[in-house]
Each structure stands twice: as C-alpha cells, then as structure tokens.
XYZ file of C-alpha atoms in Angstrom:
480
model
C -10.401 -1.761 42.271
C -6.699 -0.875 42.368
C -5.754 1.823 44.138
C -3.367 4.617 42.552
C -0.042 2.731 44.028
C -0.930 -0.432 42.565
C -1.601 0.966 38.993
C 1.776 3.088 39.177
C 3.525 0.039 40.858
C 1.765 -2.226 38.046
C 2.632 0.177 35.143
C 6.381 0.580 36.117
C 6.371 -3.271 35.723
C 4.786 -3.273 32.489
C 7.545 -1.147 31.400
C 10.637 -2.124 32.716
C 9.195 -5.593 30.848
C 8.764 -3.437 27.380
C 10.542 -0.393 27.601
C 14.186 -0.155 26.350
C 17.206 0.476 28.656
C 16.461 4.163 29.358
C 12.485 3.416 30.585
C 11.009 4.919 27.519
C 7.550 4.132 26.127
C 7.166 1.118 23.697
C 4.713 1.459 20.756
C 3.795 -0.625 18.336
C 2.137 -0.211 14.695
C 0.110 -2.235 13.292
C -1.337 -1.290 9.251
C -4.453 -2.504 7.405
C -4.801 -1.547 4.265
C -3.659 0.328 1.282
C 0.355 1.702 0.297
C -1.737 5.117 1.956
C -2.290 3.623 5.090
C 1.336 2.256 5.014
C 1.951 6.264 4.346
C 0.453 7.007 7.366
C 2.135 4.637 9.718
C 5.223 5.954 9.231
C 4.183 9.070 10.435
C 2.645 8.023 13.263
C 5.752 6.581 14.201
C 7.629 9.655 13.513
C 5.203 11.712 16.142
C 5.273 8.841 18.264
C 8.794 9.135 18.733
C 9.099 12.765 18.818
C 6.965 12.551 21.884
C 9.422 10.044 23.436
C 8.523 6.983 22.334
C 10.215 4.116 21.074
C 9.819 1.201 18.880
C 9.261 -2.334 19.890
C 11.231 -4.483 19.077
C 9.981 -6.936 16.540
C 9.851 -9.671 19.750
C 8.188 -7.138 21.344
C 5.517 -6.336 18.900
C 4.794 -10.160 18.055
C 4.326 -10.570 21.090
C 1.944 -7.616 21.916
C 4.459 -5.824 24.850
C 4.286 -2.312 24.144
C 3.129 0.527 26.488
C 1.102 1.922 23.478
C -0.313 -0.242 20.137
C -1.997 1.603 17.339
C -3.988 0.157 14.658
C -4.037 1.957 11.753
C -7.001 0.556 9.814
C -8.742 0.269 6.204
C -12.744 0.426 5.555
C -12.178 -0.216 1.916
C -13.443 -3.931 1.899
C -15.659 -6.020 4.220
C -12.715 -8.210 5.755
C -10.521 -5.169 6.348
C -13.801 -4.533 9.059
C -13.739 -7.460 9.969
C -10.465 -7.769 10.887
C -10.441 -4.882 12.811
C -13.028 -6.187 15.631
C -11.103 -9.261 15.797
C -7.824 -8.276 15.991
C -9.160 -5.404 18.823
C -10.747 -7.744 20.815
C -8.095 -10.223 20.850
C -6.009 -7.095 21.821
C -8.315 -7.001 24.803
C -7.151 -10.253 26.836
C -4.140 -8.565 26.090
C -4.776 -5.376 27.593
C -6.223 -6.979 30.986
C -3.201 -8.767 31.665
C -0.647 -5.581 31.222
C -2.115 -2.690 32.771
C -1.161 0.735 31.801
C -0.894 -0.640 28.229
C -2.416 1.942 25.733
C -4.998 1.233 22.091
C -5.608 3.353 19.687
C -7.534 2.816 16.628
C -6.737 5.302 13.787
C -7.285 5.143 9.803
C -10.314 5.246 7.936
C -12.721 2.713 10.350
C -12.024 4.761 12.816
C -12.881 8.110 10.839
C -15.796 6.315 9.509
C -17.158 4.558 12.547
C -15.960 6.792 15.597
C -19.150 6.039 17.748
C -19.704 2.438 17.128
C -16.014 1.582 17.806
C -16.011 3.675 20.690
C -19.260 1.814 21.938
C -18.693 -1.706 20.928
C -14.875 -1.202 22.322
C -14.903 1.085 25.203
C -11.328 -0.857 25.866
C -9.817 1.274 23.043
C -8.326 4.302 24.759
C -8.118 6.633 21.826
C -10.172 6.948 18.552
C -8.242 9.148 16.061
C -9.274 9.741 12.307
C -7.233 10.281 8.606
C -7.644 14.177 9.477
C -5.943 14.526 12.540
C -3.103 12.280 13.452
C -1.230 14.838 14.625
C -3.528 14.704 17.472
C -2.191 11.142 18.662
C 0.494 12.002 20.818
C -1.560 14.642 22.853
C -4.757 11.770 23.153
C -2.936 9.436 24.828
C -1.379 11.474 27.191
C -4.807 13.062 28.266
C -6.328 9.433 28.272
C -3.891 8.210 30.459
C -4.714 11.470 33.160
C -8.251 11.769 32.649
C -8.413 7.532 32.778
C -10.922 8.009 29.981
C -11.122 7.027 26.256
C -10.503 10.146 24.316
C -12.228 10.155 20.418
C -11.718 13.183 18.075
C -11.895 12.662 14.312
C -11.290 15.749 12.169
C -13.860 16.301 9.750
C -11.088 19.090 8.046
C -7.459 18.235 6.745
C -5.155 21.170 8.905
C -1.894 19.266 8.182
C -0.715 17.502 5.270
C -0.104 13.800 6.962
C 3.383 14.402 4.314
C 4.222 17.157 6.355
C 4.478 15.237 10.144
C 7.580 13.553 11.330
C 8.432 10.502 10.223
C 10.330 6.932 10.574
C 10.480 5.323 7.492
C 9.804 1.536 7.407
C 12.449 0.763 5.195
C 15.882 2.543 4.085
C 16.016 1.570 0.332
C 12.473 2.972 -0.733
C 9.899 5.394 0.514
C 6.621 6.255 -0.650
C 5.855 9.877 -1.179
C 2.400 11.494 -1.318
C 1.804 13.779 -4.299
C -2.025 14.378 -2.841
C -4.545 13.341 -0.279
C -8.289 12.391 -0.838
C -10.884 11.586 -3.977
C -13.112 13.771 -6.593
C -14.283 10.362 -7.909
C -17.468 9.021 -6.688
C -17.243 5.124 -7.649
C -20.324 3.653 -6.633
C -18.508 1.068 -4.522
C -15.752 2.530 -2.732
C -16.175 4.703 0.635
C -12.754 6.650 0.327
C -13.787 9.890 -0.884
C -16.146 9.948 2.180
C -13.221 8.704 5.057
C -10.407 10.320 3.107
C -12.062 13.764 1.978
C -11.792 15.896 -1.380
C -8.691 15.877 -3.340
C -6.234 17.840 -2.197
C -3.047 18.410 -3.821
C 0.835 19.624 -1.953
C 2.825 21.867 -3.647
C 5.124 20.284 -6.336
C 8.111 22.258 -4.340
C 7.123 20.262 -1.015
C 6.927 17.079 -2.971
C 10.198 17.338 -4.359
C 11.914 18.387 -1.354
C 10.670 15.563 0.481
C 11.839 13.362 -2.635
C 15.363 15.314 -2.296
C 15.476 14.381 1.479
C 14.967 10.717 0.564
C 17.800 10.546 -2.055
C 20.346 12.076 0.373
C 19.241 10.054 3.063
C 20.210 6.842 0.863
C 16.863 6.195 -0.330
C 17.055 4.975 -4.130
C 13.476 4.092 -4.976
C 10.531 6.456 -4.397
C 7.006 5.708 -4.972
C 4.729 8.832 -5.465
C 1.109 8.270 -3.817
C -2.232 9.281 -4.394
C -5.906 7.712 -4.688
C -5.826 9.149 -8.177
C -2.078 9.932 -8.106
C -2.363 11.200 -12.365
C -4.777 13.492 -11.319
C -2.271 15.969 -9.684
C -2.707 19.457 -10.604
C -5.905 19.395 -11.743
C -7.780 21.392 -9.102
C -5.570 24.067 -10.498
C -6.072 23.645 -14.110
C -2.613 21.972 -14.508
C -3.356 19.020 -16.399
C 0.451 18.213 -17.449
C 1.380 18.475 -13.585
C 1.973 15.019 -12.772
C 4.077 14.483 -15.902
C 6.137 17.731 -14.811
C 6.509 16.113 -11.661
C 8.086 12.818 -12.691
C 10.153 14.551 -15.425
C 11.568 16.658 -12.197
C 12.055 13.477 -10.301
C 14.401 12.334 -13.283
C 17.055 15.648 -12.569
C 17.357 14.114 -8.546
C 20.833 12.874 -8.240
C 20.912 9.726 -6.448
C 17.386 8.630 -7.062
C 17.924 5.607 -8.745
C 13.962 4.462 -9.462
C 10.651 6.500 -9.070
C 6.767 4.639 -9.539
C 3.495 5.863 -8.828
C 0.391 4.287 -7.719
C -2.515 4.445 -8.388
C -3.275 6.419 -11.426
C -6.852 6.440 -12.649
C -7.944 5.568 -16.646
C -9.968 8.696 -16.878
C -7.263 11.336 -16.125
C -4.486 9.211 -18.092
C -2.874 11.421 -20.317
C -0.555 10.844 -23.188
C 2.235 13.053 -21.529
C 2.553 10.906 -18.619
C 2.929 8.203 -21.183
C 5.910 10.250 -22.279
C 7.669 11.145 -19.483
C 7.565 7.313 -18.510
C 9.236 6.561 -21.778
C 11.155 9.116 -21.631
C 12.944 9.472 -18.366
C 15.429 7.099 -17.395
C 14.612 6.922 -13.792
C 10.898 6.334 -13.847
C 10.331 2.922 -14.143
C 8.444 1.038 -16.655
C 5.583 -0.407 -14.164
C 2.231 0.689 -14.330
C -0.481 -0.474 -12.001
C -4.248 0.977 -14.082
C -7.401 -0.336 -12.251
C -10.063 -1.688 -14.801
C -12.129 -3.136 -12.017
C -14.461 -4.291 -15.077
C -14.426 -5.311 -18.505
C -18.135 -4.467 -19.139
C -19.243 -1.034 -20.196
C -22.619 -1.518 -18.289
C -21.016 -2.435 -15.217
C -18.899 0.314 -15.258
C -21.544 2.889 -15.687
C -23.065 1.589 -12.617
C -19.765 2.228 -10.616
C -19.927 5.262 -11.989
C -16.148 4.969 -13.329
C -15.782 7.835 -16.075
C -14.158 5.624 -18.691
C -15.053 3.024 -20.907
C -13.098 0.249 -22.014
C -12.194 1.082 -25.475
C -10.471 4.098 -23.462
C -8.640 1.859 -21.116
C -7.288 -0.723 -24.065
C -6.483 2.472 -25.821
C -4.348 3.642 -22.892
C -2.542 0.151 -22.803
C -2.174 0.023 -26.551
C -0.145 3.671 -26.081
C 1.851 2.485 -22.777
C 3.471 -0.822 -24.747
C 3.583 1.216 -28.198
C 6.179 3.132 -25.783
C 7.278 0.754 -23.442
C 7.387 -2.440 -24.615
C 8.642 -4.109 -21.668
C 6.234 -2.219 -19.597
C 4.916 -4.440 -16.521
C 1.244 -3.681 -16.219
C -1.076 -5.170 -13.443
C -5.098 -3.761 -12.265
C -7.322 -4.039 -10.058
C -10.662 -6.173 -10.755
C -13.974 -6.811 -8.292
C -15.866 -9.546 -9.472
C -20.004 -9.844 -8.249
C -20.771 -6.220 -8.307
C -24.351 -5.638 -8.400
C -26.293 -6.320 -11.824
C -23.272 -8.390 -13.214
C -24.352 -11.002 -15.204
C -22.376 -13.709 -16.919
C -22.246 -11.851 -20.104
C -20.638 -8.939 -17.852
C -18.532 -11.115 -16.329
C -17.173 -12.745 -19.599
C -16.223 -9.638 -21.139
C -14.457 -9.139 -17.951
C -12.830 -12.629 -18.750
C -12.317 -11.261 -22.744
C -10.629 -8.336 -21.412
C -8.171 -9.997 -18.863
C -7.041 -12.288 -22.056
C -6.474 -9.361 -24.514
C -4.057 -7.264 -22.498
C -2.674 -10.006 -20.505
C -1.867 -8.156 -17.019
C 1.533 -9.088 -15.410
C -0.499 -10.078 -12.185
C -4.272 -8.256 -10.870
C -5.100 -7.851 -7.274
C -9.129 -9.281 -7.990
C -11.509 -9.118 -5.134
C -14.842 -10.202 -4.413
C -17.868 -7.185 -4.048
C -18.714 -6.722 -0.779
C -21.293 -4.117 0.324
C -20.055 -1.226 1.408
C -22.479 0.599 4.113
C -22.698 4.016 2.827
C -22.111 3.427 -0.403
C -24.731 3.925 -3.071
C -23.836 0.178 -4.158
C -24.723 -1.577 -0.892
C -28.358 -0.611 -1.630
C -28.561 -1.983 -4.812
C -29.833 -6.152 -5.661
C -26.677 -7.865 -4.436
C -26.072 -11.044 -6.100
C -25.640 -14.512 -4.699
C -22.290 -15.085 -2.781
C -22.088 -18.551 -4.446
C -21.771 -16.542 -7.755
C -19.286 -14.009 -6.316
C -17.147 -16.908 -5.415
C -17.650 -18.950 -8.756
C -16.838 -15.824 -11.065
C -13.668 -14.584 -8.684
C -12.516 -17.912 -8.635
C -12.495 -18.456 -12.671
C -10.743 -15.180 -12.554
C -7.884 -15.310 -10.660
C -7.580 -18.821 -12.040
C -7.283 -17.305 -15.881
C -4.866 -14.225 -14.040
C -2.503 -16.760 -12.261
C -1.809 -18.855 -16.144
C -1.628 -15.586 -17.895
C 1.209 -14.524 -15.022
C 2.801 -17.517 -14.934
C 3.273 -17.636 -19.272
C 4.362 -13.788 -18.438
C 6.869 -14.577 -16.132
C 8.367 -17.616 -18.085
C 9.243 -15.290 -20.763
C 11.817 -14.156 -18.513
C 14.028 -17.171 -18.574
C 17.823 -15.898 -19.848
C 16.944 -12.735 -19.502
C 19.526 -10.335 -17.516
C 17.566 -8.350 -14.696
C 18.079 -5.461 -12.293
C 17.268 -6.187 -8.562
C 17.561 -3.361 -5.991
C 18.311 -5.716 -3.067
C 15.815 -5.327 0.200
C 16.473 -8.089 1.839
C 18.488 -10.938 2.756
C 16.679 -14.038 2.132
C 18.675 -16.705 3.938
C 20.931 -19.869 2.809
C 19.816 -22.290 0.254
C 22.204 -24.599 1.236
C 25.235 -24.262 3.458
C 27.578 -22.322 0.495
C 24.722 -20.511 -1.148
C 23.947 -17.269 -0.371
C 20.366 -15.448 -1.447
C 18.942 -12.124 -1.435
C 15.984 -10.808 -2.761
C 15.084 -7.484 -4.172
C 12.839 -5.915 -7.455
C 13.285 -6.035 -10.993
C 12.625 -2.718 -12.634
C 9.401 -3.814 -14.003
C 8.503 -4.473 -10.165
C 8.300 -8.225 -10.706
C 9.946 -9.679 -7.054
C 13.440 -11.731 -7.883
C 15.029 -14.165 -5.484
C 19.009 -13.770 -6.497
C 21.858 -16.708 -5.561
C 24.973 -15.592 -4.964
C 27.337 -18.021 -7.051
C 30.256 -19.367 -4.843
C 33.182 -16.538 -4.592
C 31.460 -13.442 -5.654
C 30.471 -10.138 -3.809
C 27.587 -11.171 -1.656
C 24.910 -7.856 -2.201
C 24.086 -5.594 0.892
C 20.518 -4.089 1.076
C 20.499 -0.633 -1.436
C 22.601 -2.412 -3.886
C 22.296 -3.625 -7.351
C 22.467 -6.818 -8.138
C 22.275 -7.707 -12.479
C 22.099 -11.504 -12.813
C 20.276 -13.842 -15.545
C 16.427 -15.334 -14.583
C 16.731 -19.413 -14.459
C 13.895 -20.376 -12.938
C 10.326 -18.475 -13.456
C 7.660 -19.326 -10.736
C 4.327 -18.826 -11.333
C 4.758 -15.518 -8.615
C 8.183 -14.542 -8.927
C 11.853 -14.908 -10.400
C 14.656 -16.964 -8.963
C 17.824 -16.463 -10.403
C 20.893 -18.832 -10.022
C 23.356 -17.922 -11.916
C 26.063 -20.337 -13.090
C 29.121 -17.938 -13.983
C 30.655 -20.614 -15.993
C 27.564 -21.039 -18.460
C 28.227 -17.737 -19.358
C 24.995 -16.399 -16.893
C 25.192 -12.764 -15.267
C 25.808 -11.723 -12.179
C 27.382 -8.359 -10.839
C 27.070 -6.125 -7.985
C 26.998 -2.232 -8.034
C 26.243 -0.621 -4.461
C-alpha cells in the first residue's frame, strides 16, 4: 500500500502531466444521451470551474488525462446502459495507472441505479443523480479526504439545473430549458421516473437566460423540455409556450429560436401560429409519432391517435410550407404485429418526414413494457431495418428538392480544404437540414456566427453541399 507521501508525490505528478500552467484541476465531460443531458453538461462544467477547475484540453480528454472525468449518462435505451459499464470499466485501467485521478457517474443511470453502480464499480468515486448536481463539486472534494466513494442522489429537485453556472459548449447556439421532468407515463420510457414530475421555470427566468445568450453573441437558441409544448400547463396556461416563443421574437440579436421536443397531445394550434408567425422561430419541427398504429399506441399509453397527429402535420405545412419535420419511431414494441408495423410503414409514406431518429424496443427494467410478451429480436431487426430503409429514400427525394435553391447557413464550423484553393465551412439551414458551404475563389471566407446565403448543388442523401459557381449566376454572400 502507498503510504501518504507516495500518493501526494504520485498525485502532484499526475497533475503537473494534466493540469494547465497554474496547477489547476483538469476535468473532463463526457455526455450520453439526449439535447437534456447535453443541458446538463454544461452546467457541470460551469460548477466545475467555479470550484477551480479547468477544462482539458481536447488532447487531454482523448486521451483520458484529467484529475477529474464525469460521465453524464442516459437510461433511456438498452445500449445507452450498456455503454455506460463499458466505457467505466475501460475508465478503470485508466484510473490504476494515474492515481489521484477522480470518476464520477452522474445523469439518469446513475439516479436510477445508484446501488448497483456503486457495487458493480466501487472504482467510481462519486455517484451523483439529475436532482442534485449542484452537489458535484462538494463530493469530490469529500471523496478525495475521506478516500471513500461518496453516492447521494436527490430524490427532490432544490435547484433548477438552468439556474447553476455554466460553460456553454458552443458560442453560436445554446439550448435553454423551458421545464424539467414528465406528466406522461409512456409505457416504454423510464424518464418520468429518473427525471421527476414536470416542473416548469418562470417565463421571466427563461427569457433572461435567453437575453444573456443574445448579448453574449449567441444567435440560435433552442428551448428544452421532455414535453417542451406543454409549458404552462401545471398552471392552467395553455397558450404559455406560444407566449413564450412570440417573446423570444422581440430579443434583439437572436437571430433563430427551435424547440424540442414537443409532444402530439398538447400541440396546440397557437403554437402553430406563433411559428408562422414570428420571424425568428424557425420553421423546424421535430413531433414524435413513435407509431403509426392506433393499437400500439394505446399500449404505450401515448394520449393521441394518429388521425390527431396527421391532423397536426396537415395544420403545420397548411402554415409553413417549407416546414422541415422529422419524429421519432421504435419499431418491435410489444404486441406489434406486421399489420401494426405496416401502418407504421403507411404513415412514414404519407407525411414524408425530412429524416426520423427510429430505434429498436428494448426492455426497459421498470417500465410497465418490459413485462409484457417481447417479440423476437430477429423481427425487431427485420421491421427497423425496412424502416429506416423507406426513411433514408424518402430523405434523400426530400433533400434533392433542394438543388438551386438559395439557403441560409449559420456557420459552426470550419470544415477544412477541399482542395488546396477551396475553402469550406459548414453550418444549418433554417429548416435545420446540415449544409457543407465552398467558398468560391476571392470571396469573404465566413467566420463561425456568420451567415453565409449560397445556392444547394449537390444534395446527399444526409445533407447539402453547396458550391457555388459565381459566374453561373449561383449565390453566395456573407453577413456576420
């Protein structure tokens, strides 16, 4: 066993190798999961750092050399798990061979599954839930005295995660949280149970924080929420979300606001019109189906039907007919059959989604689903693969339909030489579709935050490349 000089002699070498110039800390954040999750991060990075800390380096973090690693994790689907042992015990070798380096295992496993991960990982130094990541800071340093793990997952919500410090991962958008938690009880999903009851922050908190984001350069805010559209109504407010985004549209300097993810049930025709009608709020909507079957949807216990949901998308491109729509979809969820699934398939080809994040059903534990007759995995495959097969043409025809069209691409990134004169960055459309822009020889190359207009010439099957040929009469201009 080492003896107290040899761990202090062995930890000051760990972080003269890590730390920066002054002999701070390193961490290191690593997200599973949903745009929440992502949420989260940033303010565990933000208390992190107001506790001393600093960020590793992206070397650094490859590389796993940090005095302190979190991962923040998802419970949401089987892999996510999965994932979560493996990369945690690979994180292990890592740990042996620097001592004095710090884990801690945060998100929704860890409010889910506290005891087994502090039992099948007694490695892991702190265990810290969706509740109470204030609490990080103050865990470590009493693991690293007491030479313990420390676990403590808050079963109540004292502090709006909104309300923490934090360090954004990007300058150019930000993601906002309008509410935290679920009143839903899907049959499938386990994030009312890890997350807690809906809870809503004030509109004047929200907007403030969406204030601070515009003045800080930010030109593209995303408002969060499991069921984002439901804002407002714990207090009887049912036009509150569509208040909210009309505000969003007086913010000077907020170029772009979207939301994610609304839910079909609470999908209101005003939100419809403020979308149409406010020039900031862009014309993107991402609406879970998750089913195209009426019986299948009863059994997840989803509180629409799809007549409703066609009749929402019928309204949205009555409105907005350039509106960019994409779902969600789980394939293989318990008492499917193939006439289930092919009304799923019927559905899919109606509305034509701009793209659909599809996933195969995978028991939850917990859930009221996982202890229902699962069917064959052979089937789950098959009918996920047919699927996203049908989703990736239907893109792929959407996307074509861009060719010669002008686009707008708020420009996040830089995304290296083509050839030895060309120049490319890559950014969003408004409709959210992901454009990959050449700079033509002798124009203003974009900097990340600008604008960039140019004409599509080449759909992918994923995404838009545009290389515009200023002599054929193609756009292209800057605006910062």
């Amino acid at each position: 066993m080492q003896t107290e000089n040899q761990m202090t002699a062995a930890y000051a070498e760990l972080t003269a190798k890590t730390g920066d110039k002054s002999g701070k800390k390193v961490y290191s954040i690593h997200t599973l999961g949903c745009q929440m999750n992502v949420h989260d991060s940033e303010r565990i990075a933000g208390l992190l750092q107001e506790a001393g800390y600093v960020k590793a380096t992206k070397e650094q973090a490859d590389a796993l050399e940090a005095d302190v690693v979190v991962l923040n994790t998802c419970a949401v689907r089987e892999n996510a798990t999965e994932r979560m042992y493996g990369t945690i015990g690979l994180w292990r070798k890592y740990k042996q061979n620097h001592p004095g380096m710090q884990i801690a295992v945060g998100g929704c496993m860890a409010q889910k599954d506290r005891e087994r991960i502090a039992k099948k990982a007694p490695w892991v130094d702190v265990v810290f839930g969706t509740k109470n990541i204030q609490d990080l800071p103050r865990l470590l340093e009493e693991a690293r005295i007491k030479k313990s793990p420390q676990v403590q997952v808050g079963t109540d919500l004292t502090v709006f995660p909104s309300e923490l410090p934090v360090v954004r991962a990007g300058r150019v958008s930000a993601w906002v949280a309008v509410s935290v938690g679920c009143n839903n009880t899907c049959t499938f999903c386990i994030v009312p149970s890890v997350r807690g009851r809906e809870r809503d922050r004030r509109a004047e908190d929200i907007l403030d924080e969406v204030r601070k984001c515009a003045d800080s350069g930010v030109k593209e805010v995303t408002l969060l929420g499991q069921n984002v559209n439901s804002y407002g109504y714990a207090s009887s407010d049912r036009y509150a979300f569509s208040k909210l985004l009309r505000a969003c549209g007086k913010i000077d300097g907020l170029e772009r606001v979207r939301f994610t993810s609304p839910h079909p049930a609470a999908f209101t025709d005003d939100v419809i019109e403020a979308m149409a009608e406010t020039e900031n709020v862009m014309h993107q909507l991402h609406m879970p189906l998750q089913s195209g079957s009426d019986k299948i949807l009863r059994a997840m216990r989803r509180s629409y039907r799809v007549a409703r949901f066609n009749s929402i998308i019928e309204k949205v491109r009555k409105a907005m007919p350039d509106a960019q729509i994409s779902t969600d979809i789980i394939t293989g969820f318990p008492g499917e059959t193939e006439e289930d699934f092919q009304a799923t398939l019927d559905v899919v080809k109606s509305i034509r989604f701009s793209s659909a994040y599809t996933f195969e059903y995978s028991p939850r534990p917990g859930t009221p689903a996982a202890l229902m007759e699962q069917i064959d995995r052979d089937i789950v495959r098959d009918r996920y693969l047919r699927l996203t097969k049908l989703q990736d043409a239907i893109t792929e025809e959407e996307l074509a339909k861009f060719k010669g069209r002008d686009v707008e691409v708020l420009v996040t990134g830089q995304g290296g030489r083509k050839d030895e004169k060309t120049h490319r960055v890559t950014g969003r459309e408004r409709g959210g579709v992901l454009v990959h822009v050449s700079v033509p020889e002798g124009q203003k190359i974009p900097q990340i935050g600008d604008f960039v207009t140019a004409t599509v010439t080449d759909p992918k099957p994923h995404y838009l490349v545009s290389d515009p040929d200023i002599s054929a009469g193609h756009a292209y201009s800057v605006r910062s």
